[in-house]
Short mmCIF file of C-alpha atoms in Angstrom, two decimals:
data_model
loop_
_atom_site.label_atom_id
_atom_site.label_comp_id
_atom_site.label_asym_id
_atom_site.label_seq_id
_atom_site.Cartn_x
_atom_site.Cartn_y
_atom_site.Cartn_z
CA UNK A 1 107.93 109.11 129.14
CA UNK A 2 111.07 107.07 128.95
CA UNK A 3 113.88 107.69 126.51
CA UNK A 4 113.96 109.98 123.54
CA UNK A 5 111.04 110.45 121.20
CA UNK A 6 111.32 112.33 117.91
CA UNK A 7 109.38 115.23 119.43
CA UNK A 8 111.61 115.40 122.50
CA UNK A 9 114.73 115.29 120.31
CA UNK A 10 113.40 118.07 118.04
CA UNK A 11 112.36 120.12 121.08
CA UNK A 12 115.80 119.78 122.71
CA UNK A 13 117.69 120.48 119.48
CA UNK A 14 115.57 123.54 118.73
CA UNK A 15 116.03 124.83 122.27
CA UNK A 16 119.81 124.42 122.03
CA UNK A 17 119.90 126.19 118.68
CA UNK A 18 117.78 129.00 120.14
CA UNK A 19 120.21 129.33 123.06
CA UNK A 20 123.09 130.02 120.69
CA UNK A 21 121.14 132.02 118.15
CA UNK A 22 119.55 134.17 120.86
CA UNK A 23 122.94 134.84 122.44
CA UNK A 24 124.25 135.90 119.04
CA UNK A 25 121.34 138.30 118.45
CA UNK A 26 121.58 139.78 121.94
CA UNK A 27 125.35 140.22 121.86
CA UNK A 28 125.59 141.73 118.38
CA UNK A 29 126.63 145.34 118.59
CA UNK A 30 124.47 146.42 115.64
CA UNK A 31 120.74 146.09 116.15
CA UNK A 32 117.86 146.67 113.78
CA UNK A 33 119.65 145.81 110.55
CA UNK A 34 118.65 143.06 108.15
CA UNK A 35 120.94 140.48 109.75
CA UNK A 36 119.41 141.20 113.18
CA UNK A 37 115.91 140.82 111.78
CA UNK A 38 116.75 137.62 109.88
CA UNK A 39 118.42 135.98 112.88
CA UNK A 40 115.65 137.28 115.12
CA UNK A 41 112.92 135.72 112.98
CA UNK A 42 114.79 132.40 113.00
CA UNK A 43 114.99 132.67 116.79
CA UNK A 44 111.29 133.56 117.15
CA UNK A 45 110.33 130.64 114.91
CA UNK A 46 112.48 128.25 116.94
CA UNK A 47 111.21 129.59 120.26
CA UNK A 48 107.61 129.25 119.08
CA UNK A 49 108.27 125.60 118.25
CA UNK A 50 110.04 125.00 121.57
CA UNK A 51 107.22 126.60 123.58
CA UNK A 52 104.36 124.91 121.73
CA UNK A 53 106.01 121.49 121.54
CA UNK A 54 106.51 121.54 125.31
CA UNK A 55 102.77 121.02 125.80
CA UNK A 56 103.12 117.52 124.33
CA UNK A 57 106.05 116.70 126.63
CA UNK A 58 104.61 115.78 130.00
CA UNK A 59 107.11 113.45 131.63
CA UNK A 60 107.53 115.41 134.88
CA UNK A 61 104.04 114.77 136.24
CA UNK A 62 102.89 111.48 134.69
CA UNK A 63 101.15 112.95 131.65
CA UNK A 64 99.90 116.17 133.26
CA UNK A 65 101.07 119.71 132.63
CA UNK A 66 103.67 121.06 135.06
CA UNK A 67 104.80 124.48 136.21
CA UNK A 68 107.32 124.48 133.36
CA UNK A 69 104.39 124.82 130.98
CA UNK A 70 103.60 128.20 132.55
CA UNK A 71 107.00 129.30 131.21
CA UNK A 72 105.88 128.21 127.74
CA UNK A 73 102.79 130.41 127.95
CA UNK A 74 104.85 133.34 129.23
CA UNK A 75 107.33 132.77 126.38
CA UNK A 76 104.61 132.80 123.73
CA UNK A 77 103.11 136.01 125.16
CA UNK A 78 106.57 137.62 125.39
CA UNK A 79 107.33 136.73 121.77
CA UNK A 80 104.10 138.30 120.56
CA UNK A 81 104.65 141.42 122.68
CA UNK A 82 108.27 141.65 121.52
CA UNK A 83 107.30 141.46 117.85
CA UNK A 84 104.54 143.99 118.40
CA UNK A 85 106.99 146.36 120.13
CA UNK A 86 109.51 146.01 117.29
CA UNK A 87 106.87 146.84 114.71
CA UNK A 88 105.95 149.92 116.73
CA UNK A 89 109.64 150.87 117.01
CA UNK A 90 109.46 150.58 120.80
CA UNK A 91 113.04 149.42 121.27
CA UNK A 92 112.88 149.29 125.07
CA UNK A 93 109.81 147.00 125.15
CA UNK A 94 111.18 144.85 122.32
CA UNK A 95 114.50 144.41 124.11
CA UNK A 96 112.83 143.61 127.44
CA UNK A 97 110.50 140.98 125.97
CA UNK A 98 113.13 139.27 123.87
CA UNK A 99 115.76 139.29 126.62
CA UNK A 100 113.19 137.95 129.06
CA UNK A 101 112.31 135.12 126.69
CA UNK A 102 115.97 134.25 126.18
CA UNK A 103 116.75 134.30 129.90
CA UNK A 104 113.68 132.09 130.45
CA UNK A 105 115.17 129.67 127.93
CA UNK A 106 118.47 129.74 129.81
CA UNK A 107 116.59 128.94 133.03
CA UNK A 108 114.69 126.09 131.39
CA UNK A 109 117.96 124.72 130.00
CA UNK A 110 119.56 124.79 133.43
CA UNK A 111 116.52 123.00 134.83
CA UNK A 112 116.65 120.38 132.07
CA UNK A 113 120.30 119.54 132.69
CA UNK A 114 120.32 119.90 136.49
CA UNK A 115 117.95 117.04 137.25
CA UNK A 116 119.94 113.79 136.86
CA UNK A 117 117.07 111.51 135.77
CA UNK A 118 115.83 113.83 133.01
CA UNK A 119 116.43 112.88 129.38
CA UNK A 120 119.32 115.25 128.61
CA UNK A 121 121.64 114.27 131.49
CA UNK A 122 120.75 110.60 131.02
CA UNK A 123 121.61 110.86 127.31
CA UNK A 124 124.97 112.50 128.07
CA UNK A 125 125.89 109.79 130.59
CA UNK A 126 124.61 106.76 128.67
CA UNK A 127 125.51 107.88 125.14
CA UNK A 128 128.47 110.28 125.42
CA UNK A 129 129.47 109.96 121.75
CA UNK A 130 125.89 110.49 120.65
CA UNK A 131 125.63 113.52 122.93
CA UNK A 132 128.85 114.90 121.49
CA UNK A 133 127.58 114.34 117.95
CA UNK A 134 124.28 116.03 118.84
CA UNK A 135 126.15 118.99 120.37
CA UNK A 136 128.25 119.29 117.22
CA UNK A 137 125.19 119.13 115.01
CA UNK A 138 123.35 121.82 116.98
CA UNK A 139 126.46 124.03 116.98
CA UNK A 140 126.77 123.59 113.21
CA UNK A 141 123.07 124.33 112.70
CA UNK A 142 123.35 127.46 114.85
CA UNK A 143 126.43 128.65 112.95
CA UNK A 144 124.66 127.93 109.66
CA UNK A 145 121.62 130.00 110.67
CA UNK A 146 123.86 132.87 111.75
CA UNK A 147 125.71 132.73 108.42
CA UNK A 148 122.42 132.67 106.50
CA UNK A 149 121.10 135.61 108.51
CA UNK A 150 124.26 137.59 107.76
CA UNK A 151 124.13 136.75 104.06
CA UNK A 152 120.39 137.24 103.67
CA UNK A 153 120.22 140.22 105.97
CA UNK A 154 122.30 142.60 103.91
CA UNK A 155 121.11 146.17 104.10
CA UNK A 156 118.83 147.52 101.46
CA UNK A 157 119.96 150.66 99.62
CA UNK A 158 119.41 153.65 101.89
CA UNK A 159 118.91 151.51 105.02
CA UNK A 160 121.04 152.42 108.00
CA UNK A 161 122.14 150.04 110.69
CA UNK A 162 121.42 151.15 114.22
CA UNK A 163 124.02 150.75 116.95
CA UNK A 164 122.10 150.30 120.18
CA UNK A 165 123.94 150.59 123.46
CA UNK A 166 123.61 147.61 125.72
CA UNK A 167 123.96 149.80 128.78
CA UNK A 168 127.28 148.18 129.76
CA UNK A 169 130.41 150.24 130.34
#
């Protein structure tokens, strides 16, 4: 595959938004409130799109699936297990699955930008203004989703926010 296709552009944009949105959800001090759930569902939706759309992107091995697609399967399984754990109030399993998925995304991002002939680094070098505009648009979309999650995730009467320790001192 040469150049950008609409699917590749949507995949990359969604992945970048999920990087920022996932960092926001993981770094928030308060967990379990409406804003956490709203941002988390946005992140899960984006990650599901990123993982499933990857199966149509096969430029590494001339149209065949690559080892990166194993990460997509692991991501989809982790998302399902993380949602299941949250519904069962198993905070430890939920945290482990969601953090694992996010760190997998970070690894995939590093892999996507580290190889010089891949689409992202080529785009940055050949179209720096376009890359800057795309970065601004993804940052704005991420900020917009965070703002919507905060506004739409207000606590219901009687609902308590839960402060979960991140284990850092």
